[in-house]
Coordinates of C-alpha atoms in Angstrom, one line a residue:
Chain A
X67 CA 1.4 -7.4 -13.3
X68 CA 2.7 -6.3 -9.9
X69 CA 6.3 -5.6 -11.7
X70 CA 5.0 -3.6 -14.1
X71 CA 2.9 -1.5 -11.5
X72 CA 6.4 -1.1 -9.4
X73 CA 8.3 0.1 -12.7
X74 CA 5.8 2.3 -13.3
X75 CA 6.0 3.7 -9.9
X76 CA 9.5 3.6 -9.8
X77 CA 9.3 6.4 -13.1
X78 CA 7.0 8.6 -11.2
X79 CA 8.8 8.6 -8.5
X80 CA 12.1 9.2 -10.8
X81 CA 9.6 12.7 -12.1
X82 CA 9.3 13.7 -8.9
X83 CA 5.8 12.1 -7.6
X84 CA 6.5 11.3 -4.4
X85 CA 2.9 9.1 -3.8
X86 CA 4.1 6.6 -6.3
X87 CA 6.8 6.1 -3.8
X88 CA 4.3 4.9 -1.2
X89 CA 3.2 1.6 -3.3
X90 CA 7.2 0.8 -3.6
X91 CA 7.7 1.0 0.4
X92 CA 4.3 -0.9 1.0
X93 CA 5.5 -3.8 -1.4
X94 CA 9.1 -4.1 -0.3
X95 CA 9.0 -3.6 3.3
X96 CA 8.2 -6.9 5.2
X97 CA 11.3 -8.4 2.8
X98 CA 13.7 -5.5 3.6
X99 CA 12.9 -5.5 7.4
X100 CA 13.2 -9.3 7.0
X101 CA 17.1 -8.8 5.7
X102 CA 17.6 -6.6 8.6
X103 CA 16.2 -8.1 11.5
X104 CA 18.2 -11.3 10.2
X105 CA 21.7 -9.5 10.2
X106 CA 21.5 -7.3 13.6
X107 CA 18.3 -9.8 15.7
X108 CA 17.1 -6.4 17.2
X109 CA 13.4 -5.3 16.1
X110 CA 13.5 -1.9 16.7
X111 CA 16.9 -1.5 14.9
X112 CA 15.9 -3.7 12.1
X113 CA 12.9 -1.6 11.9
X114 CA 15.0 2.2 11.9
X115 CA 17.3 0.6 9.4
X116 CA 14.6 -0.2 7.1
X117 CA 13.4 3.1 7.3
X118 CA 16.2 4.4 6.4
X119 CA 17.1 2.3 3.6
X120 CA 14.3 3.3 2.3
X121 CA 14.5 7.4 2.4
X122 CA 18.3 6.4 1.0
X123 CA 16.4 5.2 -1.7
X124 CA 14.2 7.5 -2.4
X125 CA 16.9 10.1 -2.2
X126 CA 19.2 8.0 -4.4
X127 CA 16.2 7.5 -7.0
X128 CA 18.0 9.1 -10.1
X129 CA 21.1 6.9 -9.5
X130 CA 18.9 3.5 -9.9
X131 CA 19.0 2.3 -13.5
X132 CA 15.8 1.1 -14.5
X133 CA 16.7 -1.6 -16.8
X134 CA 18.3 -3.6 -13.7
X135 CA 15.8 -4.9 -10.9
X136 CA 15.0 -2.6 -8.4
X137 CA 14.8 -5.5 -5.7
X138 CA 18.7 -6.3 -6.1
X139 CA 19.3 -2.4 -5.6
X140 CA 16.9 -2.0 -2.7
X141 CA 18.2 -5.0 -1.1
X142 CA 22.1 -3.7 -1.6
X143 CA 21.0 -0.2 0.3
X144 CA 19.8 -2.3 3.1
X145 CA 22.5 -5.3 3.7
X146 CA 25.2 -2.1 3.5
X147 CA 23.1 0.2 6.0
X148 CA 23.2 -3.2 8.3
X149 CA 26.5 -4.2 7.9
X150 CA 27.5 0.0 8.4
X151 CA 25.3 -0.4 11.6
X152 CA 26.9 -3.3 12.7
X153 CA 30.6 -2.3 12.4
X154 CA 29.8 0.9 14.8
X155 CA 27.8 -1.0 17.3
X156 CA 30.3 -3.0 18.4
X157 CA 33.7 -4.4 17.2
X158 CA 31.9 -8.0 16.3
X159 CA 34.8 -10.3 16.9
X160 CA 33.3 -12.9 14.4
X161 CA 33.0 -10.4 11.4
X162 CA 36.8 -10.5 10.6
X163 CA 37.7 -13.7 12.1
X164 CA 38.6 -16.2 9.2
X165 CA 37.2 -19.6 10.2
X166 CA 40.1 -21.6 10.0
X167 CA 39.9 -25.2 8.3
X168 CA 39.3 -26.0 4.6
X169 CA 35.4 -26.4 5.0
X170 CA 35.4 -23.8 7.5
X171 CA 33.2 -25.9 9.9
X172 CA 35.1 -26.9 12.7
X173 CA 34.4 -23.8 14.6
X174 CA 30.9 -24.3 15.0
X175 CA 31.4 -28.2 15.3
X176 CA 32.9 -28.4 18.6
X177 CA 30.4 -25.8 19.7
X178 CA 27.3 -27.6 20.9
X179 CA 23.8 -26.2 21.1
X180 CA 23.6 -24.3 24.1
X181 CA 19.9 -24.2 24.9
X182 CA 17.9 -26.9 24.3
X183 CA 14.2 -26.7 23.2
X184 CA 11.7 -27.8 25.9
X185 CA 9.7 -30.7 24.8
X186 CA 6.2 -28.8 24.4
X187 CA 5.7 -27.2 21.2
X188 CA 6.9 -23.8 21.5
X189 CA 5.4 -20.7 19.9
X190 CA 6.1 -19.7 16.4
X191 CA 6.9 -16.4 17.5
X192 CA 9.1 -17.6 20.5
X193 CA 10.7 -20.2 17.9
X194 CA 11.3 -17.4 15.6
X195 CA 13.1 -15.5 18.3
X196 CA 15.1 -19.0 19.1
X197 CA 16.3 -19.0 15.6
X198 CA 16.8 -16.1 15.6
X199 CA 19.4 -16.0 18.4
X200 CA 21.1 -18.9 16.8
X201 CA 21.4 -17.3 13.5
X202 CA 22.9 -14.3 15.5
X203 CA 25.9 -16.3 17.0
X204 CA 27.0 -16.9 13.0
X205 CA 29.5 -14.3 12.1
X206 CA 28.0 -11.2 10.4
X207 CA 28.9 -11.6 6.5
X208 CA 27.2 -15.5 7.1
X209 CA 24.3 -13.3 8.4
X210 CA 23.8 -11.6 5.3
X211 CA 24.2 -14.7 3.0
X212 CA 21.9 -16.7 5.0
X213 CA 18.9 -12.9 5.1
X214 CA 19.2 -12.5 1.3
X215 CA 19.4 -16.6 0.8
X216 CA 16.5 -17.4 3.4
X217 CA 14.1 -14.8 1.6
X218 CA 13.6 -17.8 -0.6
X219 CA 13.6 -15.6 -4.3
X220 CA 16.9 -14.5 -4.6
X221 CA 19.0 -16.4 -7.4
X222 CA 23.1 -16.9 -6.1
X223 CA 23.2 -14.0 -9.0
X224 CA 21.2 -12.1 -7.6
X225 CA 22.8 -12.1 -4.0
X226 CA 26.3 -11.8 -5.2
X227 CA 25.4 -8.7 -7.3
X228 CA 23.9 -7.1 -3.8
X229 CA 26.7 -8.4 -1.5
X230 CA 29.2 -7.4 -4.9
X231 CA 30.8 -10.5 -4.5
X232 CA 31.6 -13.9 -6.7
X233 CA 28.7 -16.4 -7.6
X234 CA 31.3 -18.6 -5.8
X235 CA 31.9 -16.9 -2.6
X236 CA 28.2 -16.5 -2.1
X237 CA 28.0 -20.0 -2.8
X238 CA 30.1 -21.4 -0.2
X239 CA 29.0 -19.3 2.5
X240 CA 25.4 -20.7 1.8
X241 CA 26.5 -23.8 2.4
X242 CA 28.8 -22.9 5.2
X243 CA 26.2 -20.7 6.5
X244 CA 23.7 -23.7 6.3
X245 CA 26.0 -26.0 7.8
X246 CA 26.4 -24.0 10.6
X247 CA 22.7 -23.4 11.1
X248 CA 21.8 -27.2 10.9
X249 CA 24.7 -28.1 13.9
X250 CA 22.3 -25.6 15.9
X251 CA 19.3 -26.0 14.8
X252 CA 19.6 -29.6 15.0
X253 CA 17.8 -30.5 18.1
X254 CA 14.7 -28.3 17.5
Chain B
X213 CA 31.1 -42.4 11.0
X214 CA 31.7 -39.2 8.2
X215 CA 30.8 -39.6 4.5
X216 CA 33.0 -38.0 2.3
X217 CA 32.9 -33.7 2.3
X218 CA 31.5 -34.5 -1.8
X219 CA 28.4 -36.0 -0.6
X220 CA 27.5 -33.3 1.5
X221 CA 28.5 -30.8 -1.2
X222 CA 25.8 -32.8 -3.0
X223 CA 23.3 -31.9 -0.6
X224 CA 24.0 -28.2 -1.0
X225 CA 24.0 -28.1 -4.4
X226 CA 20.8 -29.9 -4.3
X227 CA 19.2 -27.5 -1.4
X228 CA 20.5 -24.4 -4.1
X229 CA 18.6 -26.0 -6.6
X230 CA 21.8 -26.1 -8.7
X231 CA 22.5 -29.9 -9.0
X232 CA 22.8 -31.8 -12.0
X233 CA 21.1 -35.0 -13.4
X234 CA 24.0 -37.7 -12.6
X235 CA 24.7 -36.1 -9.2
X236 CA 21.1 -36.4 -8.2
X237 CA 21.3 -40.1 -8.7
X238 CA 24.3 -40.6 -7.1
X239 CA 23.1 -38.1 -3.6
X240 CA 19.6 -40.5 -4.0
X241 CA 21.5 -43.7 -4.3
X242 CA 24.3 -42.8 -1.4
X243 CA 21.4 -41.5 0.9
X244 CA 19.4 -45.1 0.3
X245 CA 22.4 -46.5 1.9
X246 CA 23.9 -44.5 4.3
X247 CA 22.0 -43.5 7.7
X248 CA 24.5 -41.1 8.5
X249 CA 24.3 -39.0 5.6
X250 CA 20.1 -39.2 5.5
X251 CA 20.3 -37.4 8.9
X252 CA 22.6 -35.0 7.4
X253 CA 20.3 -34.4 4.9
X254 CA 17.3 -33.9 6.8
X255 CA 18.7 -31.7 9.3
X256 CA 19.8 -29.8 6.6
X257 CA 15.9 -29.5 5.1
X258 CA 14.8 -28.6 7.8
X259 CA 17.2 -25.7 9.2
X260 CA 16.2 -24.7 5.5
X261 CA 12.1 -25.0 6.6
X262 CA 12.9 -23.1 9.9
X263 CA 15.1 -20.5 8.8
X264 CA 12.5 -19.8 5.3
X265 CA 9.0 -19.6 7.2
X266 CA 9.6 -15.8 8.6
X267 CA 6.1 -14.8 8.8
X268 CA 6.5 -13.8 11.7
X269 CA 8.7 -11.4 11.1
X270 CA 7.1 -7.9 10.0
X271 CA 8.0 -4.1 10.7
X272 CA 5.3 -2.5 12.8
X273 CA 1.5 -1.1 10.7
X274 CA 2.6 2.3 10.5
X275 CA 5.9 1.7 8.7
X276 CA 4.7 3.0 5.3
X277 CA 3.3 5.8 6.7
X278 CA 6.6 6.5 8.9
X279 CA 8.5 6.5 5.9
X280 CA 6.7 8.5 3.9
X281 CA 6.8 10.9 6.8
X282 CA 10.1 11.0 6.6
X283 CA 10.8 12.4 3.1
X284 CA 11.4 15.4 1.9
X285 CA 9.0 17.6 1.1
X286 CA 8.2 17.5 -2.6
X287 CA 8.0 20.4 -4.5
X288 CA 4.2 22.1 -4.6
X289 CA 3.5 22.2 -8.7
X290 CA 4.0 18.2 -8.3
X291 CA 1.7 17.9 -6.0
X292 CA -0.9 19.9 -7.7
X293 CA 0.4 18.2 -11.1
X294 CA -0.9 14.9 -10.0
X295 CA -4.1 16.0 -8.2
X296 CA -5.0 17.0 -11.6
X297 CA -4.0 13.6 -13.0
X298 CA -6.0 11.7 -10.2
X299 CA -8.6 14.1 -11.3
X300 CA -9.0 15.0 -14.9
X301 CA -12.6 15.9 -14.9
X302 CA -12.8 18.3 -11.7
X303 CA -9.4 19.7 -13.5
X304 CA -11.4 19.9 -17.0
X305 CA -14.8 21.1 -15.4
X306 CA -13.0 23.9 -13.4
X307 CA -11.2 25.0 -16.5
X308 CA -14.1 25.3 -17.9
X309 CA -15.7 26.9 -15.3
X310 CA -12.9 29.5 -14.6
X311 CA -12.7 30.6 -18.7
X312 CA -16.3 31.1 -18.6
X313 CA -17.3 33.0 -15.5
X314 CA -14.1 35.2 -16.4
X315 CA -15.7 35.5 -19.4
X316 CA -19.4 36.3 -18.6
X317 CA -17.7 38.6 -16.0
X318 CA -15.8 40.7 -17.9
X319 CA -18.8 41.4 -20.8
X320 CA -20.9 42.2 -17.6
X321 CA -18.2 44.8 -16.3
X322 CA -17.9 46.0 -19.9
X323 CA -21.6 46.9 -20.5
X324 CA -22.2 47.8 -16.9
X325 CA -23.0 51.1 -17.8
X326 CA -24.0 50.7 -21.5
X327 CA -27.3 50.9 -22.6
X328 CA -27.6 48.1 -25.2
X329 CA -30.6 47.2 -27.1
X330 CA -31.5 44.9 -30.6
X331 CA -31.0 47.3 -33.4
X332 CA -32.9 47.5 -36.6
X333 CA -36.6 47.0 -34.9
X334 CA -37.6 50.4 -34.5
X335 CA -37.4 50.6 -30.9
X336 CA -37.4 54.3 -30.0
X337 CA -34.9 55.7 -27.2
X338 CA -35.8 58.7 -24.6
X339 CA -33.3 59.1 -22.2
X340 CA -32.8 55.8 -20.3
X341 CA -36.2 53.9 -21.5
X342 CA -36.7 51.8 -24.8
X343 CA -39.7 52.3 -26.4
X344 CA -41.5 49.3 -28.3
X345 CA -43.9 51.6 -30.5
X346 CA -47.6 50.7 -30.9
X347 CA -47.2 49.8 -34.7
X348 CA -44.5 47.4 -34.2
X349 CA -44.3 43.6 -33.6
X350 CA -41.4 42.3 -32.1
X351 CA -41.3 37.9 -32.9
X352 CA -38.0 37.6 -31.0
X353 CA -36.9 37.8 -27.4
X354 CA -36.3 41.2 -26.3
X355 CA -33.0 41.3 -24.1
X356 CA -32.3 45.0 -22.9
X357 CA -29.2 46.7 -21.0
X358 CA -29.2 49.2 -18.6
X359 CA -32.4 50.8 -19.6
X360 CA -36.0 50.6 -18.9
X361 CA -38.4 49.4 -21.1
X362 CA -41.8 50.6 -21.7
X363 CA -44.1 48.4 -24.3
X364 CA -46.3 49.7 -26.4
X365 CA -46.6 47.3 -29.5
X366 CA -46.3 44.0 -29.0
X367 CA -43.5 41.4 -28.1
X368 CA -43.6 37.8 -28.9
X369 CA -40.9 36.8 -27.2
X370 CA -39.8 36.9 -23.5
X371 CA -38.3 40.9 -22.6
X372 CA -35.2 40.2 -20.3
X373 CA -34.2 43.8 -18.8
X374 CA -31.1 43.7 -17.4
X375 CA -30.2 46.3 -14.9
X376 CA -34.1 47.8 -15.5
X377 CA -37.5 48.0 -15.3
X378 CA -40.5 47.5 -16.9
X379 CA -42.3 50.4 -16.9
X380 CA -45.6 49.3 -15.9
X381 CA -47.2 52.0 -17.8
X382 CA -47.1 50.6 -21.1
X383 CA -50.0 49.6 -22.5
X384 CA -49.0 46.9 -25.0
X385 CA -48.4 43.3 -25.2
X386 CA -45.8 40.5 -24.2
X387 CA -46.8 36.8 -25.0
X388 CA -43.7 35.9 -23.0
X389 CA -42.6 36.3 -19.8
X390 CA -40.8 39.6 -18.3
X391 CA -37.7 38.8 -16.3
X392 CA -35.6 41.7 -14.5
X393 CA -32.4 40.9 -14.0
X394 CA -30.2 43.2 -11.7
X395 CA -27.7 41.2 -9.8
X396 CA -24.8 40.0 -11.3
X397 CA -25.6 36.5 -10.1
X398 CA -28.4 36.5 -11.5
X399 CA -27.3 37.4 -14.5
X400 CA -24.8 34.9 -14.8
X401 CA -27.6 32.6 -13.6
X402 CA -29.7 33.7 -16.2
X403 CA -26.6 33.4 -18.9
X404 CA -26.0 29.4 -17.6
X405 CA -29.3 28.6 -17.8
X406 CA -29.5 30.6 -21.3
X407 CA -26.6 28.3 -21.5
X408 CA -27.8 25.0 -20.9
X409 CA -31.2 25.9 -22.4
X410 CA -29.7 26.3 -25.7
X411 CA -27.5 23.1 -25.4
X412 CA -30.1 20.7 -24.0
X413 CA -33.2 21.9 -26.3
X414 CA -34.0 19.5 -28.9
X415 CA -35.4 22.0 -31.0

C-alpha cells in the first residue's frame, strides 16, 4: 500500500508537483540519515548529507527509471554523496589500504578493544554512540557494506546494485565487515 | 583453539540468510560440539543485534520541512494546477460562479440604458413610464427595465421594476408584491434568488 503511494508520488513529482515530493522525504529519511551517520559517525554531517541527497534527487527525478526501486536509487545518491564527503575530509588512510591476508582479518585481530564498557548498563543512546565509534575505526568501503547491510531490508542484490559492485564482493565484505565488528564489539 | 575458516564461513552465510539445508546441519551439529566456535557464533549474533537496533538514530523534526525548503521553486501554474486537484468543488463552484456573474453582468451593462418591457400585453409607453391600461389583466409577473411603471388594470403577478419606480399614482391593482430593484447587486441578488427559486420549487 505504502509502495504504491511512493510510486504514485514519485510520478507527480516526475510532472512537476513538488508536494508529492514531501511524502517521499518523510518516508525515506530516518533510513537515508541512518546510511550516513554510519559511514562519516558525525550527526550534523550525516544530517547535511541527507539533505542533500535528497534535493540531488529531486533534481535528478527524470533520470530515475520507474520500473526499478526507488530505495536502491535513493540509497546509491546517498552512500556516493558520503563516500564524496569522505574522500575531501580527509585522506582516510584505511579507505585504500588493502587488508593484507587471505581472510583479511588479521588487521583487526591483533588490535584489541580499546575501551571497555563499564559494568553498569549504559544508555542506549551512549551505546549507540559506542558502536558507533567502533564501526568508525572500520575502513570506509566496510562502512558502507555494514550502513546498507545493517538497515536490515536490503537483499546482497540490492546493496551491490547501490555500491555497483559484485554479489560477491559485497558478500565478503559483510562478513569481513562483521568479523571485524564482533572482535570489537565483543566485550559489550 | 581455531576451527576451520569453512565453519565460520557457515556462520556468515547463515547470518545472510543465504545457507543451505545440508550446511545448516553441519554449522548445528559442529556448534553442539565445539565451545569455541558457539562463542564465535554468538558474538557474531549479537554484533548483528547491536549494530541492527538503530532507533536511536534519526535526523532532527524539521528535516522534511528543511528539505523541502531547499528546493527549487516550482513553476506557479503547478501550484495552482494541484490546488485545484486538492479542491475540485471550490474549482467547479468558482467556475461556476465566475461564468455566471460575467454573465448576469454583461446583460446588466447591456440593458443598462434600455427600456425593456413584455411585449404583446398591451402595455402602453409615454416617454419613460409603462402603462398597464384599466381594461387589461396581466396573469404573469411583470418584470420592467429602465422605466417606471404606473398600473392601471390589474397585475396578477409580482411587478419587478428594475432601475424604476412605481408610480404611486396609479390606481389599479397588483395581487403580488412590488419590488424596485436599482442596484446592480441587488439585481444580481434578485437574479440568484430568481435563480434558486426556479431550481428548488417543486412546482
Amino acid at each position: 500500500m505504502i509502495e504504491e503511494k511512493l510510486k504514485q508520488n514519485i510520478k507527480s513529482v516526475k510532472k512537476g508537483d513538488q508536494s508529492a515530493f514531501e511524502d517521499i522525504v518523510a518516508f525515506y529519511q530516518n533510513k537515508v540519515f541512518a546510511i550516513c551517520y554510519r559511514m562519516i559517525g558525525n550527526k550534523q554531517e550525516a544530517e547535511d548529507i541527507s539533505q542533500e541527497a535528497f534535493i540531488r534527487a529531486y533534481l535528478n527525478i527524470q533520470s530515475f527509471d520507474e520500473n526499478r526501486k526507488f530505495s536502491t536509487w535513493l540509497f546509491r545518491i546517498a552512500t556516493n554523496l558520503t563516500i564524496d564527503r569522505i574522500r575531501k575530509k580527509k585522506p582516510d588512510f584505511y579507505l585504500d589500504a588493502e587488508i593484507k591476508g587471505t581472510d583479511g582479518l588479521d588487521l583487526y585481530a591483533q588490535l584489541p578493544a580499546e575501551q571497555a564498557l563499564p559494568e553498569e548498563e549504559v544508555e542506549s543512546l551512549e551505546m549507540q554512540s559506542y558502536i558507533q565509534n567502533e564501526i568508525m575505526q572500520l575502513p570506509a568501503k566496510y562502512r558502507s557494506i555494514i550502513a546498507l547491510r545493517f538497515l536490515d531490508e536490503l537483499s546482497l542484490k540490492e546493496i551491490s546494485e547501490i555500491l555497483e559492485m559484485p554479489v560477491g564482493t559485497v558478500k565478503t565484505r559483510i562478513h569481513r565487515g562483521r568479523e571485524a565488528l564482533r572482535k570489537r564489539l565483543r566485550h559489550v | 583453539m581455531k576451527c576451520n575458516k569453512e565453519i565460520v564461513e557457515l556462520m556468515h552465510q547463515y547470518l545472510d540468510g543465504a545457507i543451505t539445508e545440508t550446511d545448516e546441519q553441519r554449522l548445528r551439529s559442529h556448534l553442539q560440539s565445539c565451545e569455541a566456535c558457539q562463542t564465535h557464533f554468538q558474538e557474531l549474533k549479537r554484533t548483528v543485534a547491536l549494530v541492527t537496533a538503530n532507533i536511536e538514530l534519526k535526523p532532527s523534526k524539521d528535516f522534511t520541512s528543511n528539505v523541502m525548503a531547499q528546493l527549487p521553486k516550482e513553476k506557479k501554474r503547478m501550484s495552482a494546477k494541484r490546488w485545484m486537484k486538492l479542491h475540485p468543488m471550490l474549482t467547479a463552484a468558482a467556475i461556476f460562479f465566475i461564468l455566471m456573474f460575467s454573465g448576469t453582468f454583461s446583460a446588466w451593462n447591456q440593458d443598462q440604458h434600455q427600456l425593456s418591457y413584455p411585449k404583446g400585453q398591451n402595455l402602453i409607453v409615454e416617454n419613460d413610464t409603462v402603462i398597464v391600461p384599466k381594461d387589461v389583466v396581466i396573469e404573469d409577473d411583470l418584470e420592467i427595465k429602465n422605466a417606471n411603471v404606473k398600473v392601471e388594470g390589474k397585475v396578477l403577478g409580482d411587478v419587478v421594476l428594475i432601475n424604476g419606480k412605481h408610480l404611486s399614482a396609479s390606481a389599479g391593482k397588483i395581487a403580488g408584491e412590488i419590488k424596485e430593484v436599482d442596484q446592480i447587486f441587488n439585481w444580481m441578488w434578485y437574479k440568484l434568488k430568481d435563480l434558486t427559486e426556479s431550481v428548488f420549487s417543486l412546482d
